[in-house]
Amino acid sequence: GQNIDQPTEMTATEGAIVQINCTYQTSGFNGLFWYQQHAGEAPTFLSYNVLDGLEEKGRFSSFLSRSKGYSYLLLKELQMKDSASYLCAVSDSNYQLIWGAGTKLIIKP
Amino acid sequence: NAGVTQTPKFRVLKTGQSMTLLCAQDMNHEYMYWYRQDPGMGLRLIHYSVGEGTTAKGEVPDGYNVSRLKKQNFLLGLESAAPSQTSVYFCASSPRVTGANVLTFGAGSRLTVL
């Protein structure tokens, strides 16, 4: 079967750095996405990785290792507004998105 | 530019009642999707459409029907609502399915079935 695993909840301090991990087992791979979802709102796109390595976009970076079935989202200089759920999703061989349950990130002052 | 608009935002139904969720996008996207989101679970695809007049089943299609009569609209119907259909429903659209098919989501519709 297809499976996406990510931690249920993480806590970090304002100004710090946090890494949210995602491991996956899917039938085929056509890219990995990270979305941010604030409570009661819609998911919004953060990043896309299809090749191994690190993609940096401002305070957010995303890393992919296809051989390990592993990705992480790195958030630097945390701000209170980064409190949200972070969803990992993999595009499988049919280009269908398989979603993880999301990681709720709590930022403390 | 409104993006993806869903109506209604909230609805309470009694078991056995029917209703339709409306989704409209103004980005000229080819693909549209209906997902449900439940606590502790990932988004699950109900139905999707790759173009006007075409629809296909997703992961959890039972109890739902859809129609895409116009490119900009994607309707999700519940013929006989059940408590198991209590959920938050998200509509999404994307310009293509290959490569980085970034989805744009609507704000969600929270449905409670009593």
JSON list of C-alpha atoms in Angstrom, two decimals, chain B residues 10 14 28-29 34 42 57 67 74 106:
[
{"chain": "B", "resi": 10, "resn": "PHE", "atom": "CA", "xyz": [-21.16, 25.59, 6.69]},
{"chain": "B", "resi": 14, "resn": "LYS", "atom": "CA", "xyz": [-30.12, 15.35, 8.94]},
{"chain": "B", "resi": 28, "resn": "ASN", "atom": "CA", "xyz": [-9.13, 28.59, -16.40]},
{"chain": "B", "resi": 29, "resn": "HIS", "atom": "CA", "xyz": [-7.75, 25.41, -14.80]},
{"chain": "B", "resi": 34, "resn": "TRP", "atom": "CA", "xyz": [-13.02, 17.30, -4.33]},
{"chain": "B", "resi": 42, "resn": "GLY", "atom": "CA", "xyz": [-4.61, 13.03, 5.22]},
{"chain": "B", "resi": 57, "resn": "LYS", "atom": "CA", "xyz": [-13.62, 8.38, -8.99]},
{"chain": "B", "resi": 67, "resn": "SER", "atom": "CA", "xyz": [-20.78, 16.93, -12.30]},
{"chain": "B", "resi": 74, "resn": "PHE", "atom": "CA", "xyz": [-17.41, 21.37, -10.19]},
{"chain": "B", "resi": 106, "resn": "GLY", "atom": "CA", "xyz": [-11.02, 26.73, -1.84]}
]
